[in-house]
Amino acid sequence: MTTPDAHPDSDAVALEVREALATVAGVPTLLVALDFDGTLSPHVEDPMTARMLPAARDAVNALAALPNTVVALVSGRSLVDLRIIAEHTDDSPITLAASHGAEYWFPSEGAVEPAEDDAERGLRDLLRARAEEIASDYEGVWIEPKTFGFGVHTRNATEEAGEKAAAAVDEMVAGAAPDWRRRTGKKIVEYAFRHEGKDSAIANLRERVRADAVLFAGDDTTDEDALRSLQPQDLGIHVGAGETAARVSVPNIPAMAATLVELADQRRHAQE
């Protein structure tokens, strides 16, 4: 049995997954785009304590070191938060697409963020404060500030409390900002005045790096937008159980780390 800190064994990768990796491993320019929470890092009670499993970090770094291989973290987290949890430094070779693709960080360029709109941010602050008032009535429910909105976390609440809190915030946002985008994930509902999604993030990154193929991996509902947007030459990987638009699935984060090790091995051999 593989433990979270064990070095992943690429030999343990299922044959179906190995064969799928072979379809993208040898392309001239490969974009490896990865969700963070639930794909490289376990879901945790305090989101800011999330960190990549060591095996996943080693695999990501190995891929980023390969020629013509662009590695990007694609997350719903705000850029500032994503940089913290990913332990992302100014000299990192890893690209970031944060806030579902509304914020970016590129090597040798730094942060690329949309222009601020005082009216939108003022409404964000007002609705976030109202959401915090609602959440205070339900034990275990809390509000995560985000650059373009906020998230309602119910992981630490009872199912009944989580449902009631989410319904109350839903009603509040629908009345005050009906054009905001609403997303659901694992024990979180997110609201934002920006409408970018991980599908548009993948499209932007694909064009920027002129990728011949894209590998995208994710575990949550919001990742399905990106998985459905992939082209025939691409590869989607779902982490965990359940229905998905991905071509293949792996059972957990250690298995995803082993899959990335296998991809690095295949790509290294293809480039020799």
XYZ file of C-alpha atoms in Angstrom:
272
model
C 0.000 0.000 0.000
C 1.388 3.404 -0.994
C 1.602 5.959 1.783
C 1.286 9.695 1.046
C 4.985 10.312 1.670
C 6.255 7.294 -0.224
C 8.073 7.745 -3.501
C 5.611 6.881 -6.253
C 6.329 3.770 -8.269
C 5.589 4.417 -11.938
C 5.471 0.647 -12.475
C 2.269 0.654 -10.408
C 0.498 2.923 -12.903
C -2.366 1.095 -14.588
C -1.754 -0.061 -18.153
C -4.683 2.016 -19.416
C -3.123 5.140 -17.927
C 0.362 4.328 -19.228
C -1.017 3.875 -22.733
C -2.948 7.139 -22.491
C 0.188 8.985 -21.386
C 2.033 7.632 -24.421
C -0.342 9.567 -26.692
C 0.926 12.924 -25.369
C 4.409 12.171 -24.020
C 6.229 12.628 -27.307
C 4.631 15.801 -28.700
C 7.013 18.712 -29.446
C 5.502 21.091 -26.875
C 3.433 19.723 -24.002
C 1.345 21.721 -21.540
C 0.835 19.873 -18.238
C -1.951 21.709 -16.410
C -2.834 20.532 -12.925
C -5.481 21.390 -10.385
C -4.014 21.800 -6.899
C -6.453 20.846 -4.114
C -7.414 17.186 -4.324
C -5.034 16.550 -7.220
C -1.591 17.393 -5.819
C -2.560 18.242 -2.240
C -5.124 16.618 0.067
C -8.211 18.600 1.030
C -7.669 19.959 4.553
C -9.801 21.719 7.143
C -7.800 24.950 6.879
C -7.259 25.594 3.139
C -4.167 27.721 3.742
C -2.338 24.750 5.285
C -2.661 22.729 2.061
C 0.647 21.637 0.548
C 1.621 19.280 -2.266
C 2.482 15.774 -1.195
C 6.289 15.456 -1.427
C 5.959 12.840 -4.163
C 3.671 15.121 -6.170
C 6.042 18.067 -5.783
C 9.005 15.953 -6.936
C 7.042 14.806 -9.992
C 5.939 18.341 -10.867
C 9.516 19.600 -10.596
C 10.800 16.736 -12.752
C 8.333 17.610 -15.505
C 9.073 21.335 -15.297
C 12.772 20.590 -15.825
C 12.179 18.858 -19.156
C 12.640 20.734 -22.456
C 9.512 22.120 -24.161
C 7.360 21.070 -21.219
C 5.241 23.754 -19.580
C 3.800 22.956 -16.163
C 0.916 25.090 -14.881
C -1.134 24.971 -11.704
C -4.747 25.828 -12.532
C -6.764 26.647 -9.433
C -9.792 28.456 -8.093
C -7.556 29.928 -5.393
C -6.641 33.597 -5.521
C -3.172 34.175 -6.945
C -1.725 35.367 -3.642
C -3.070 32.284 -1.837
C -2.025 29.870 -4.572
C 1.539 31.148 -4.411
C 1.590 30.529 -0.654
C 0.189 27.005 -0.653
C 2.231 25.983 -3.707
C 5.355 27.426 -2.052
C 5.877 29.237 -5.325
C 8.961 31.448 -5.578
C 9.853 34.301 -7.927
C 12.348 32.095 -9.763
C 9.905 29.208 -10.238
C 9.559 27.693 -13.722
C 5.918 26.823 -12.987
C 3.107 28.907 -14.466
C 0.054 29.738 -12.337
C -3.526 30.256 -13.477
C -5.443 31.386 -10.399
C -9.039 32.445 -9.686
C -10.222 29.966 -12.326
C -8.091 31.716 -14.947
C -8.716 35.375 -14.090
C -5.203 35.829 -12.652
C -1.896 34.501 -13.988
C 1.770 34.291 -13.060
C 4.323 33.540 -15.772
C 8.034 32.733 -15.410
C 10.246 35.723 -16.268
C 7.157 37.955 -16.311
C 5.438 37.665 -12.960
C 1.829 38.410 -12.107
C -0.702 39.325 -14.778
C -3.951 40.493 -13.248
C -7.056 42.231 -14.657
C -7.593 45.931 -14.042
C -9.393 46.740 -10.822
C -13.004 47.913 -10.915
C -13.886 49.859 -7.780
C -17.634 49.285 -8.141
C -17.257 45.518 -8.520
C -14.825 45.276 -5.635
C -17.080 47.416 -3.471
C -19.990 45.069 -4.130
C -17.694 42.107 -3.450
C -16.800 43.498 -0.036
C -20.443 44.201 0.796
C -21.664 40.738 -0.188
C -18.712 39.057 1.515
C -19.588 40.869 4.763
C -23.217 39.797 4.438
C -22.114 36.211 3.796
C -19.932 36.296 6.912
C -22.952 37.429 8.950
C -24.956 34.505 7.591
C -22.147 32.025 8.215
C -21.820 33.154 11.831
C -25.218 31.572 12.534
C -24.014 28.110 11.482
C -21.277 26.303 13.369
C -18.466 25.076 11.137
C -19.394 27.291 8.156
C -16.891 29.961 7.176
C -16.209 32.397 4.334
C -12.995 32.381 2.308
C -12.120 35.764 0.763
C -11.232 35.547 -2.914
C -9.939 38.185 -5.308
C -13.167 38.379 -7.263
C -15.689 37.137 -4.728
C -15.775 34.609 -1.913
C -16.301 30.954 -1.093
C -18.651 29.371 1.453
C -16.917 26.427 3.144
C -19.066 23.757 4.785
C -16.495 20.973 5.270
C -16.469 21.451 9.046
C -20.246 21.818 9.433
C -23.023 19.262 9.705
C -24.806 18.489 6.454
C -27.936 20.280 7.664
C -26.048 23.404 8.732
C -24.069 23.456 5.489
C -27.173 23.185 3.345
C -29.012 25.917 5.255
C -26.057 28.285 5.146
C -25.491 27.707 1.436
C -29.178 28.283 0.685
C -29.183 31.534 2.661
C -26.087 32.848 0.882
C -27.516 31.721 -2.462
C -30.636 33.773 -1.849
C -28.627 36.795 -0.768
C -26.298 36.749 -3.800
C -29.114 36.026 -6.258
C -30.956 39.092 -5.024
C -27.983 41.471 -4.916
C -25.800 40.214 -7.796
C -27.770 37.902 -10.112
C -25.078 38.101 -12.810
C -22.305 36.721 -10.585
C -20.974 33.282 -11.460
C -21.758 30.504 -9.009
C -19.624 27.339 -8.788
C -19.939 24.302 -6.595
C -17.101 22.080 -5.417
C -16.432 19.620 -2.633
C -18.016 21.221 0.444
C -17.670 24.716 -1.042
C -19.832 27.110 -3.046
C -18.014 29.973 -4.773
C -19.369 33.280 -6.058
C -17.483 35.693 -8.319
C -18.072 38.768 -10.438
C -15.573 37.413 -12.978
C -16.800 34.656 -15.270
C -13.579 32.939 -16.330
C -13.410 29.171 -15.883
C -10.726 26.538 -16.016
C -11.774 25.856 -19.605
C -10.835 29.409 -20.623
C -7.621 29.124 -18.596
C -6.608 26.038 -20.564
C -7.441 27.774 -23.848
C -5.360 30.823 -22.904
C -2.387 28.752 -21.792
C -2.581 26.516 -24.868
C -2.408 29.540 -27.151
C 0.317 31.295 -25.170
C 2.749 28.357 -25.149
C 1.613 26.991 -28.536
C 1.117 23.570 -27.048
C 0.790 20.615 -29.402
C -1.143 18.770 -26.689
C -2.454 19.412 -23.190
C -2.617 17.079 -20.215
C -5.065 18.333 -17.598
C -5.761 16.613 -14.288
C -8.330 17.492 -11.645
C -10.661 16.019 -9.062
C -13.576 18.403 -8.568
C -16.690 19.703 -10.285
C -14.990 22.883 -11.467
C -12.331 20.781 -13.192
C -14.943 19.207 -15.438
C -15.201 22.482 -17.406
C -11.565 22.083 -18.400
C -11.859 18.345 -19.018
C -14.814 18.835 -21.363
C -12.904 21.514 -23.278
C -9.955 19.278 -24.168
C -9.268 18.460 -27.802
C -8.817 14.992 -29.341
C -5.014 15.164 -29.092
C -5.173 16.063 -25.389
C -5.460 13.892 -22.294
C -7.740 14.443 -19.320
C -7.167 12.642 -16.017
C -9.668 12.518 -13.168
C -8.451 11.963 -9.601
C -10.879 9.929 -7.486
C -14.155 8.167 -8.133
C -17.302 9.357 -9.887
C -18.446 10.320 -13.355
C -16.069 12.458 -15.373
C -15.327 13.728 -18.851
C -11.708 12.620 -18.450
C -10.328 9.854 -20.640
C -8.805 8.033 -17.662
C -9.014 8.125 -13.868
C -6.588 7.454 -11.042
C -7.774 6.610 -7.514
C -5.958 9.187 -5.367
C -3.188 11.767 -5.074
C -0.307 9.269 -4.633
C -1.516 7.551 -7.805
C -1.583 10.928 -9.561
C 1.990 11.560 -8.433
C 3.029 8.159 -9.806
C 1.267 9.039 -13.073
C 3.265 12.258 -13.361
C 6.488 10.326 -12.704
C 5.535 7.930 -15.503
C 4.801 10.875 -17.811
C 8.197 12.415 -17.040
C 9.900 9.083 -17.761
C 8.053 8.616 -21.042
C 8.713 12.177 -22.153
C 12.390 12.006 -21.224
C 12.796 8.850 -23.299
C 10.863 10.350 -26.227
C 13.208 13.345 -26.244
C 16.410 11.270 -26.274
